PDB file of C-alpha atoms in Angstrom:
ATOM      1  CA  MET V   1       0.000   0.000   0.000  1.00 56.00           C
ATOM      2  CA  SER V   2       1.358   3.408  -0.964  1.00 71.00           C
ATOM      3  CA  THR V   3       1.858   6.117   1.634  1.00 79.00           C
ATOM      4  CA  PRO V   4      -0.992   8.651   1.507  1.00 88.00           C
ATOM      5  CA  THR V   5       0.085  12.120   0.447  1.00 96.00           C
ATOM      6  CA  TRP V   6      -2.856  13.919   2.077  1.00 98.00           C
ATOM      7  CA  THR V   7      -1.151  13.671   5.486  1.00 98.00           C
ATOM      8  CA  ARG V   8       1.812  15.670   4.152  1.00 97.00           C
ATOM      9  CA  GLY V   9       4.195  13.268   5.914  1.00 97.00           C
ATOM     10  CA  ALA V  10       2.500  13.418   9.305  1.00 98.00           C
ATOM     11  CA  ALA V  11       1.330  10.395  11.281  1.00 98.00           C
ATOM     12  CA  ALA V  12      -2.021  12.157  11.812  1.00 98.00           C
ATOM     13  CA  VAL V  13      -3.612  15.392  10.712  1.00 98.00           C
ATOM     14  CA  ALA V  14      -5.592  17.303  13.344  1.00 98.00           C
ATOM     15  CA  THR V  15      -8.443  19.621  12.445  1.00 99.00           C
ATOM     16  CA  LEU V  16      -9.722  21.600  15.408  1.00 99.00           C
ATOM     17  CA  THR V  17     -13.250  22.604  14.463  1.00 99.00           C
ATOM     18  CA  PHE V  18     -15.618  24.851  16.385  1.00 99.00           C
ATOM     19  CA  ASP V  19     -19.355  24.871  15.692  1.00 98.00           C
ATOM     20  CA  VAL V  20     -20.410  28.395  16.627  1.00 98.00           C
ATOM     21  CA  ASP V  21     -24.061  27.436  17.021  1.00 98.00           C
ATOM     22  CA  ALA V  22     -24.925  30.078  19.644  1.00 98.00           C
ATOM     23  CA  GLU V  23     -28.706  30.265  20.071  1.00 98.00           C
ATOM     24  CA  THR V  24     -29.661  28.338  16.924  1.00 98.00           C
ATOM     25  CA  PRO V  25     -29.924  24.756  18.295  1.00 97.00           C
ATOM     26  CA  ILE V  26     -32.277  26.004  21.001  1.00 97.00           C
ATOM     27  CA  LEU V  27     -34.404  28.091  18.638  1.00 97.00           C
ATOM     28  CA  ALA V  28     -34.616  25.045  16.365  1.00 97.00           C
ATOM     29  CA  GLU V  29     -36.330  23.297  19.275  1.00 96.00           C
ATOM     30  CA  GLY V  30     -38.832  26.142  19.577  1.00 96.00           C
ATOM     31  CA  ARG V  31     -38.816  29.928  19.233  1.00 96.00           C
ATOM     32  CA  ARG V  32     -40.497  30.161  22.661  1.00 97.00           C
ATOM     33  CA  PHE V  33     -37.064  29.671  24.221  1.00 97.00           C
ATOM     34  CA  ALA V  34     -36.099  33.153  23.028  1.00 97.00           C
ATOM     35  CA  GLU V  35     -38.103  34.380  26.026  1.00 97.00           C
ATOM     36  CA  GLN V  36     -36.000  32.388  28.514  1.00 97.00           C
ATOM     37  CA  PRO V  37     -32.908  34.463  29.484  1.00 97.00           C
ATOM     38  CA  MET V  38     -31.081  31.620  31.247  1.00 98.00           C
ATOM     39  CA  VAL V  39     -31.263  29.365  28.202  1.00 97.00           C
ATOM     40  CA  MET V  40     -30.338  32.105  25.755  1.00 98.00           C
ATOM     41  CA  SER V  41     -27.427  33.345  27.886  1.00 98.00           C
ATOM     42  CA  HIS V  42     -26.124  29.765  28.102  1.00 98.00           C
ATOM     43  CA  GLN V  43     -25.910  29.776  24.302  1.00 98.00           C
ATOM     44  CA  SER V  44     -24.754  33.355  23.707  1.00 98.00           C
ATOM     45  CA  TYR V  45     -21.752  32.650  25.949  1.00 98.00           C
ATOM     46  CA  GLY V  46     -20.292  30.825  22.935  1.00 98.00           C
ATOM     47  CA  PRO V  47     -19.775  33.685  20.480  1.00 98.00           C
ATOM     48  CA  ASP V  48     -19.543  36.403  23.139  1.00 98.00           C
ATOM     49  CA  VAL V  49     -17.026  34.782  25.525  1.00 98.00           C
ATOM     50  CA  GLY V  50     -15.926  31.424  24.141  1.00 98.00           C
ATOM     51  CA  VAL V  51     -14.877  32.486  20.639  1.00 98.00           C
ATOM     52  CA  PRO V  52     -12.542  35.317  21.746  1.00 98.00           C
ATOM     53  CA  ARG V  53     -10.989  33.014  24.345  1.00 98.00           C
ATOM     54  CA  ILE V  54     -10.489  30.265  21.767  1.00 98.00           C
ATOM     55  CA  LEU V  55      -8.985  32.668  19.241  1.00 98.00           C
ATOM     56  CA  ASP V  56      -6.481  33.867  21.828  1.00 98.00           C
ATOM     57  CA  LEU V  57      -5.460  30.281  22.629  1.00 98.00           C
ATOM     58  CA  LEU V  58      -5.028  29.430  18.954  1.00 98.00           C
ATOM     59  CA  ASP V  59      -2.877  32.539  18.477  1.00 98.00           C
ATOM     60  CA  GLU V  60      -0.770  31.654  21.494  1.00 98.00           C
ATOM     61  CA  MET V  61      -0.132  28.110  20.262  1.00 98.00           C
ATOM     62  CA  SER V  62       0.091  29.007  16.540  1.00 98.00           C
ATOM     63  CA  ILE V  63      -2.717  26.623  15.557  1.00 98.00           C
ATOM     64  CA  PRO V  64      -5.034  27.098  12.539  1.00 98.00           C
ATOM     65  CA  ALA V  65      -8.670  26.061  12.939  1.00 99.00           C
ATOM     66  CA  THR V  66     -12.054  25.965  11.228  1.00 99.00           C
ATOM     67  CA  PHE V  67     -15.203  27.598  12.598  1.00 99.00           C
ATOM     68  CA  PHE V  68     -18.533  26.305  11.286  1.00 99.00           C
ATOM     69  CA  VAL V  69     -20.993  29.180  11.647  1.00 99.00           C
ATOM     70  CA  PRO V  70     -24.761  29.111  11.001  1.00 98.00           C
ATOM     71  CA  GLY V  71     -25.867  31.968   8.779  1.00 98.00           C
ATOM     72  CA  TRP V  72     -28.310  33.191  11.438  1.00 98.00           C
ATOM     73  CA  VAL V  73     -25.452  33.579  13.927  1.00 98.00           C
ATOM     74  CA  ALA V  74     -23.294  35.464  11.410  1.00 98.00           C
ATOM     75  CA  GLU V  75     -26.256  37.698  10.559  1.00 98.00           C
ATOM     76  CA  GLN V  76     -27.033  38.507  14.207  1.00 98.00           C
ATOM     77  CA  ARG V  77     -23.352  39.306  14.907  1.00 98.00           C
ATOM     78  CA  PRO V  78     -22.107  40.991  11.709  1.00 96.00           C
ATOM     79  CA  GLY V  79     -18.452  41.216  12.753  1.00 96.00           C
ATOM     80  CA  LEU V  80     -18.092  37.687  14.079  1.00 98.00           C
ATOM     81  CA  ALA V  81     -17.118  35.801  10.918  1.00 98.00           C
ATOM     82  CA  ALA V  82     -14.689  38.537   9.865  1.00 98.00           C
ATOM     83  CA  SER V  83     -13.017  38.483  13.292  1.00 98.00           C
ATOM     84  CA  ILE V  84     -12.304  34.771  12.828  1.00 98.00           C
ATOM     85  CA  VAL V  85     -10.947  35.115   9.290  1.00 98.00           C
ATOM     86  CA  GLU V  86      -8.752  38.061  10.309  1.00 98.00           C
ATOM     87  CA  ARG V  87      -6.953  35.767  12.767  1.00 98.00           C
ATOM     88  CA  GLY V  88      -6.035  33.344   9.938  1.00 98.00           C
ATOM     89  CA  HIS V  89      -8.777  30.780  10.462  1.00 98.00           C
ATOM     90  CA  GLU V  90     -11.492  29.409   8.227  1.00 98.00           C
ATOM     91  CA  VAL V  91     -15.213  30.121   8.419  1.00 99.00           C
ATOM     92  CA  ALA V  92     -17.383  27.380   6.942  1.00 99.00           C
ATOM     93  CA  HIS V  93     -21.094  26.895   6.206  1.00 98.00           C
ATOM     94  CA  HIS V  94     -23.181  25.336   8.990  1.00 98.00           C
ATOM     95  CA  SER V  95     -26.705  25.876   7.607  1.00 98.00           C
ATOM     96  CA  TYR V  96     -28.665  29.061   8.245  1.00 98.00           C
ATOM     97  CA  SER V  97     -30.995  27.974  11.047  1.00 98.00           C
ATOM     98  CA  HIS V  98     -29.297  24.859  12.469  1.00 98.00           C
ATOM     99  CA  ARG V  99     -32.310  22.716  11.649  1.00 98.00           C
ATOM    100  CA  ALA V 100     -31.330  19.172  10.677  1.00 98.00           C
ATOM    101  CA  PRO V 101     -31.767  18.621   6.908  1.00 98.00           C
ATOM    102  CA  THR V 102     -33.331  15.219   7.569  1.00 97.00           C
ATOM    103  CA  SER V 103     -36.156  16.954   9.486  1.00 96.00           C
ATOM    104  CA  LEU V 104     -37.032  19.512   6.792  1.00 97.00           C
ATOM    105  CA  PRO V 105     -39.820  19.288   4.190  1.00 96.00           C
ATOM    106  CA  PRO V 106     -38.959  19.136   0.459  1.00 94.00           C
ATOM    107  CA  GLY V 107     -37.234  22.292  -0.747  1.00 96.00           C
ATOM    108  CA  ALA V 108     -36.543  23.661   2.718  1.00 98.00           C
ATOM    109  CA  GLU V 109     -32.951  22.415   2.903  1.00 98.00           C
ATOM    110  CA  ARG V 110     -32.069  24.231  -0.333  1.00 98.00           C
ATOM    111  CA  ALA V 111     -33.716  27.450   0.866  1.00 98.00           C
ATOM    112  CA  ASP V 112     -31.897  27.274   4.209  1.00 98.00           C
ATOM    113  CA  PHE V 113     -28.580  26.504   2.475  1.00 98.00           C
ATOM    114  CA  GLU V 114     -28.973  29.413   0.047  1.00 98.00           C
ATOM    115  CA  ARG V 115     -29.932  31.838   2.798  1.00 98.00           C
ATOM    116  CA  ALA V 116     -26.716  31.098   4.663  1.00 98.00           C
ATOM    117  CA  MET V 117     -24.675  31.503   1.480  1.00 98.00           C
ATOM    118  CA  ASP V 118     -26.299  34.904   0.915  1.00 98.00           C
ATOM    119  CA  VAL V 119     -25.272  36.032   4.409  1.00 98.00           C
ATOM    120  CA  PHE V 120     -21.632  35.060   3.915  1.00 98.00           C
ATOM    121  CA  THR V 121     -21.536  36.590   0.431  1.00 98.00           C
ATOM    122  CA  ALA V 122     -22.897  39.864   1.791  1.00 98.00           C
ATOM    123  CA  GLN V 123     -20.204  39.862   4.488  1.00 98.00           C
ATOM    124  CA  GLY V 124     -17.400  39.076   2.033  1.00 98.00           C
ATOM    125  CA  ILE V 125     -16.589  35.725   3.679  1.00 98.00           C
ATOM    126  CA  GLU V 126     -15.218  33.068   1.325  1.00 98.00           C
ATOM    127  CA  ILE V 127     -16.862  29.706   2.005  1.00 98.00           C
ATOM    128  CA  THR V 128     -15.421  26.418   0.734  1.00 98.00           C
ATOM    129  CA  GLY V 129     -16.795  23.849   3.196  1.00 98.00           C
ATOM    130  CA  HIS V 130     -19.976  22.723   4.919  1.00 99.00           C
ATOM    131  CA  ARG V 131     -21.159  20.810   7.965  1.00 98.00           C
ATOM    132  CA  ALA V 132     -24.803  19.782   8.326  1.00 98.00           C
ATOM    133  CA  ALA V 133     -26.678  20.793  11.463  1.00 98.00           C
ATOM    134  CA  MET V 134     -26.524  17.912  13.934  1.00 97.00           C
ATOM    135  CA  TRP V 135     -24.400  16.127  11.278  1.00 98.00           C
ATOM    136  CA  SER V 136     -27.773  15.050   9.860  1.00 98.00           C
ATOM    137  CA  ALA V 137     -26.963  15.286   6.162  1.00 98.00           C
ATOM    138  CA  SER V 138     -29.760  14.246   3.801  1.00 97.00           C
ATOM    139  CA  LEU V 139     -29.395  12.387   0.517  1.00 96.00           C
ATOM    140  CA  GLU V 140     -29.400  15.824  -1.170  1.00 97.00           C
ATOM    141  CA  THR V 141     -26.855  17.590   1.029  1.00 98.00           C
ATOM    142  CA  HIS V 142     -23.646  16.712  -0.806  1.00 98.00           C
ATOM    143  CA  SER V 143     -25.210  17.559  -4.148  1.00 97.00           C
ATOM    144  CA  LEU V 144     -26.116  21.009  -2.786  1.00 98.00           C
ATOM    145  CA  VAL V 145     -22.600  21.482  -1.451  1.00 98.00           C
ATOM    146  CA  ARG V 146     -21.061  20.822  -4.859  1.00 98.00           C
ATOM    147  CA  GLU V 147     -23.733  22.711  -6.814  1.00 98.00           C
ATOM    148  CA  TYR V 148     -22.895  25.875  -4.890  1.00 97.00           C
ATOM    149  CA  GLY V 149     -19.184  25.514  -5.518  1.00 98.00           C
ATOM    150  CA  LEU V 150     -18.066  24.240  -2.126  1.00 98.00           C
ATOM    151  CA  SER V 151     -15.341  21.619  -2.080  1.00 98.00           C
ATOM    152  CA  TYR V 152     -15.904  19.619   1.088  1.00 98.00           C
ATOM    153  CA  ASP V 153     -18.388  18.441   3.693  1.00 98.00           C
ATOM    154  CA  SER V 154     -17.789  17.298   7.266  1.00 98.00           C
ATOM    155  CA  SER V 155     -20.904  15.446   8.441  1.00 98.00           C
ATOM    156  CA  LEU V 156     -20.536  11.718   7.718  1.00 98.00           C
ATOM    157  CA  MET V 157     -18.900   8.843   9.594  1.00 97.00           C
ATOM    158  CA  GLY V 158     -17.916   6.382   6.871  1.00 96.00           C
ATOM    159  CA  ASP V 159     -14.182   6.449   7.631  1.00 97.00           C
ATOM    160  CA  ASP V 160     -11.586   8.126   9.815  1.00 97.00           C
ATOM    161  CA  ARG V 161      -9.670   9.412   6.785  1.00 98.00           C
ATOM    162  CA  PRO V 162     -10.860  11.755   4.030  1.00 98.00           C
ATOM    163  CA  TYR V 163     -12.800  10.287   1.138  1.00 98.00           C
ATOM    164  CA  GLN V 164     -14.785  11.649  -1.781  1.00 98.00           C
ATOM    165  CA  VAL V 165     -18.536  11.392  -2.302  1.00 97.00           C
ATOM    166  CA  GLU V 166     -19.889  11.363  -5.839  1.00 95.00           C
ATOM    167  CA  THR V 167     -22.679  13.807  -6.689  1.00 95.00           C
ATOM    168  CA  PRO V 168     -24.370  14.825  -9.964  1.00 95.00           C
ATOM    169  CA  HIS V 169     -22.263  18.005  -9.854  1.00 96.00           C
ATOM    170  CA  GLY V 170     -18.939  16.290  -9.201  1.00 95.00           C
ATOM    171  CA  PRO V 171     -17.142  14.831  -6.182  1.00 97.00           C
ATOM    172  CA  VAL V 172     -17.166  16.350  -2.705  1.00 98.00           C
ATOM    173  CA  VAL V 173     -14.362  15.643  -0.251  1.00 98.00           C
ATOM    174  CA  GLU V 174     -15.764  14.254   2.995  1.00 98.00           C
ATOM    175  CA  LEU V 175     -13.850  14.975   6.212  1.00 98.00           C
ATOM    176  CA  PRO V 176     -15.504  12.423   8.522  1.00 98.00           C
ATOM    177  CA  VAL V 177     -16.568  13.071  12.084  1.00 98.00           C
ATOM    178  CA  HIS V 178     -17.491  10.864  15.047  1.00 98.00           C
ATOM    179  CA  TRP V 179     -19.457  11.284  18.277  1.00 98.00           C
ATOM    180  CA  SER V 180     -16.418  10.313  20.353  1.00 98.00           C
ATOM    181  CA  LEU V 181     -14.659  13.485  19.184  1.00 98.00           C
ATOM    182  CA  ASP V 182     -17.571  15.843  19.902  1.00 98.00           C
ATOM    183  CA  ASP V 183     -17.643  17.924  23.081  1.00 98.00           C
ATOM    184  CA  TRP V 184     -21.461  18.025  22.950  1.00 97.00           C
ATOM    185  CA  GLU V 185     -21.539  14.406  24.117  1.00 97.00           C
ATOM    186  CA  GLN V 186     -19.236  15.278  27.020  1.00 98.00           C
ATOM    187  CA  TYR V 187     -20.288  18.688  28.298  1.00 98.00           C
ATOM    188  CA  ALA V 188     -23.761  19.668  27.045  1.00 97.00           C
ATOM    189  CA  TYR V 189     -26.544  19.981  29.592  1.00 97.00           C
ATOM    190  CA  LEU V 190     -29.771  21.950  29.781  1.00 96.00           C
ATOM    191  CA  PRO V 191     -32.917  21.016  31.705  1.00 95.00           C
ATOM    192  CA  GLU V 192     -35.182  22.489  29.007  1.00 94.00           C
ATOM    193  CA  PRO V 193     -34.990  21.845  26.165  1.00 96.00           C
ATOM    194  CA  ARG V 194     -33.677  18.567  27.502  1.00 93.00           C
ATOM    195  CA  ILE V 195     -30.040  18.257  26.417  1.00 92.00           C
ATOM    196  CA  GLY V 196     -27.589  15.785  27.926  1.00 90.00           C
ATOM    197  CA  SER V 197     -27.644  14.300  31.397  1.00 88.00           C
ATOM    198  CA  VAL V 198     -24.064  14.113  32.747  1.00 92.00           C
ATOM    199  CA  ILE V 199     -21.416  16.825  32.568  1.00 97.00           C
ATOM    200  CA  GLU V 200     -18.084  15.032  32.249  1.00 98.00           C
ATOM    201  CA  SER V 201     -14.773  16.121  33.747  1.00 98.00           C
ATOM    202  CA  PRO V 202     -12.392  17.899  31.350  1.00 98.00           C
ATOM    203  CA  VAL V 203      -9.670  15.591  32.674  1.00 98.00           C
ATOM    204  CA  LYS V 204     -11.591  12.577  31.373  1.00 98.00           C
ATOM    205  CA  VAL V 205     -12.255  14.248  28.026  1.00 98.00           C
ATOM    206  CA  GLU V 206      -8.602  15.173  27.576  1.00 98.00           C
ATOM    207  CA  GLU V 207      -7.570  11.593  28.380  1.00 98.00           C
ATOM    208  CA  MET V 208     -10.099  10.129  25.932  1.00 98.00           C
ATOM    209  CA  TRP V 209      -9.091  12.460  23.121  1.00 98.00           C
ATOM    210  CA  ARG V 210      -5.399  11.750  23.713  1.00 98.00           C
ATOM    211  CA  ALA V 211      -6.149   8.037  23.347  1.00 98.00           C
ATOM    212  CA  GLU V 212      -8.018   8.700  20.095  1.00 98.00           C
ATOM    213  CA  LEU V 213      -5.146  10.808  18.804  1.00 98.00           C
ATOM    214  CA  ASP V 214      -2.629   8.068  19.629  1.00 98.00           C
ATOM    215  CA  GLY V 215      -4.738   5.539  17.730  1.00 98.00           C
ATOM    216  CA  MET V 216      -5.031   7.856  14.772  1.00 98.00           C
ATOM    217  CA  ARG V 217      -1.299   8.462  14.738  1.00 98.00           C
ATOM    218  CA  HIS V 218      -0.855   4.687  14.535  1.00 98.00           C
ATOM    219  CA  TYR V 219      -3.306   4.311  11.616  1.00 97.00           C
ATOM    220  CA  ARG V 220      -2.565   7.643   9.858  1.00 97.00           C
ATOM    221  CA  CYS V 221      -5.998   9.185  10.301  1.00 98.00           C
ATOM    222  CA  LEU V 222      -7.797  12.500  10.477  1.00 98.00           C
ATOM    223  CA  PHE V 223      -8.223  13.687  14.070  1.00 99.00           C
ATOM    224  CA  ASN V 224     -11.300  15.811  13.381  1.00 99.00           C
ATOM    225  CA  VAL V 225     -12.428  17.240  16.735  1.00 98.00           C
ATOM    226  CA  CYS V 226     -15.772  19.048  16.946  1.00 98.00           C
ATOM    227  CA  MET V 227     -16.141  21.607  19.735  1.00 98.00           C
ATOM    228  CA  HIS V 228     -18.712  24.257  20.605  1.00 98.00           C
ATOM    229  CA  PRO V 229     -17.554  27.586  22.062  1.00 98.00           C
ATOM    230  CA  PHE V 230     -20.431  27.644  24.571  1.00 98.00           C
ATOM    231  CA  LEU V 231     -19.104  24.321  25.901  1.00 98.00           C
ATOM    232  CA  THR V 232     -15.337  24.087  25.388  1.00 98.00           C
ATOM    233  CA  GLY V 233     -15.002  27.847  25.926  1.00 98.00           C
ATOM    234  CA  ARG V 234     -15.494  27.335  29.690  1.00 98.00           C
ATOM    235  CA  PRO V 235     -12.265  27.842  31.698  1.00 98.00           C
ATOM    236  CA  GLY V 236     -11.477  24.301  32.889  1.00 98.00           C
ATOM    237  CA  ARG V 237     -12.255  22.889  29.485  1.00 98.00           C
ATOM    238  CA  MET V 238     -10.007  25.435  27.820  1.00 98.00           C
ATOM    239  CA  LEU V 239      -7.122  24.218  29.943  1.00 98.00           C
ATOM    240  CA  ALA V 240      -7.863  20.653  28.829  1.00 98.00           C
ATOM    241  CA  LEU V 241      -7.822  21.796  25.190  1.00 98.00           C
ATOM    242  CA  ARG V 242      -4.541  23.613  25.776  1.00 98.00           C
ATOM    243  CA  ASN V 243      -3.061  20.418  27.240  1.00 98.00           C
ATOM    244  CA  LEU V 244      -4.316  18.359  24.293  1.00 98.00           C
ATOM    245  CA  ILE V 245      -2.760  20.738  21.772  1.00 98.00           C
ATOM    246  CA  ALA V 246       0.518  20.770  23.698  1.00 98.00           C
ATOM    247  CA  TYR V 247       0.556  16.956  23.781  1.00 98.00           C
ATOM    248  CA  ALA V 248      -0.008  16.755  20.028  1.00 98.00           C
ATOM    249  CA  GLN V 249       2.772  19.267  19.412  1.00 98.00           C
ATOM    250  CA  GLU V 250       5.132  17.308  21.664  1.00 98.00           C
ATOM    251  CA  CYS V 251       4.449  14.129  19.666  1.00 98.00           C
ATOM    252  CA  GLY V 252       6.232  15.729  16.730  1.00 98.00           C
ATOM    253  CA  ASP V 253       4.255  13.825  14.078  1.00 98.00           C
ATOM    254  CA  VAL V 254       0.895  15.620  14.119  1.00 98.00           C
ATOM    255  CA  THR V 255       0.041  18.376  11.643  1.00 98.00           C
ATOM    256  CA  PHE V 256      -2.671  20.910  12.501  1.00 98.00           C
ATOM    257  CA  ALA V 257      -4.589  22.313   9.531  1.00 98.00           C
ATOM    258  CA  ARG V 258      -7.774  24.053   8.480  1.00 98.00           C
ATOM    259  CA  CYS V 259     -10.421  21.812   6.953  1.00 99.00           C
ATOM    260  CA  ARG V 260     -10.195  23.564   3.591  1.00 98.00           C
ATOM    261  CA  ASP V 261      -6.478  22.731   3.403  1.00 98.00           C
ATOM    262  CA  VAL V 262      -6.992  19.069   4.296  1.00 98.00           C
ATOM    263  CA  ALA V 263      -9.740  18.840   1.683  1.00 98.00           C
ATOM    264  CA  GLU V 264      -7.340  20.183  -0.932  1.00 98.00           C
ATOM    265  CA  TRP V 265      -4.638  17.716   0.098  1.00 98.00           C
ATOM    266  CA  ALA V 266      -7.134  14.849  -0.100  1.00 98.00           C
ATOM    267  CA  ARG V 267      -8.348  15.938  -3.531  1.00 98.00           C
ATOM    268  CA  GLU V 268      -4.756  15.990  -4.796  1.00 98.00           C
ATOM    269  CA  ASP V 269      -4.057  12.497  -3.410  1.00 98.00           C
ATOM    270  CA  ALA V 270      -4.722   9.913  -6.137  1.00 96.00           C
ATOM    271  CA  ASP V 271      -5.330   7.272  -3.454  1.00 96.00           C
ATOM    272  CA  THR V 272      -8.219   9.098  -1.779  1.00 98.00           C
ATOM    273  CA  PRO V 273     -11.168   6.728  -2.280  1.00 97.00           C
ATOM    274  CA  THR V 274     -14.399   7.816  -3.940  1.00 95.00           C
ATOM    275  CA  ARG V 275     -17.696   6.411  -2.727  1.00 89.00           C
ATOM    276  CA  LEU V 276     -21.403   6.706  -3.400  1.00 85.00           C
ATOM    277  CA  LEU V 277     -23.722   7.601  -0.570  1.00 90.00           C
ATOM    278  CA  PRO V 278     -25.169   4.453   1.027  1.00 84.00           C
ATOM    279  CA  ALA V 279     -28.278   3.216  -0.780  1.00 87.00           C
ATOM    280  CA  TYR V 280     -30.492   0.330   0.298  1.00 92.00           C
ATOM    281  CA  ASP V 281     -33.403  -1.600  -1.156  1.00 93.00           C
ATOM    282  CA  ILE V 282     -35.477  -1.940   2.002  1.00 93.00           C
ATOM    283  CA  ASP V 283     -38.056  -4.723   2.291  1.00 94.00           C
ATOM    284  CA  GLU V 284     -41.099  -3.039   3.831  1.00 93.00           C
ATOM    285  CA  SER V 285     -42.354  -6.331   5.204  1.00 95.00           C
ATOM    286  CA  VAL V 286     -39.191  -6.547   7.311  1.00 96.00           C
ATOM    287  CA  TYR V 287     -38.814  -2.845   8.154  1.00 95.00           C
ATOM    288  CA  PRO V 288     -42.323  -1.339   7.874  1.00 91.00           C
ATOM    289  CA  HIS V 289     -41.541   2.077   9.342  1.00 82.00           C
TER     290      HIS V 289
END
């Protein structure tokens, strides 16, 4: 087997990604929550406190990152996306409303996708990548991504290395994700709307992510970590992230990169596999619903 070129000689490539969801996941559960200050302040902490803190840490440690921003969030905070790009990081498409594409009626995903693109275009933000809300890509999502000129998606779990997904408009590079590398599963908790049940220790999360990184260094994988500024932006969790970055730097064989750069490396690698989206002929007598 030939050595993959997309890793650029590293044992693993790390993409630190931050989903700047702010209030959108809560509003997607019901606009009535806009009248609940505790809930809304829990979410606004992300862009208002978490993002500046994260940007300072990335500057300090000379790490590039990717921020997936819903169009609604960018629209409500007009300078937010620009402040991220000005620090050398990438802003990527994360829907407009943070409603899962698989929950939307026909035509609504396209309208939501286009509305977010219009926001970023108006703000002069170049967009090359996409992540579906809740990672819930539909069978149409990748086709939309390519139709609108974006080069990659980061929503699926079919590998732990980049691969390409065929669409009617051409291939899209997929940068796969996994629940084990998502801080939502570790830190998220709200009583209403009901989110999570146990808030884990940052020490445990750091240990788990180190173990995943070590495994990915062994198998030459993409360490694609998904974090939310309203979660990881909290002080103790920031120290755990700092420790994780320092550990990866000390390993000496981990490259940190923006998602758009990894997607380009994968596209240039002749050995990057190309796959169709999963398709099944389901027997309704076996699976009626």
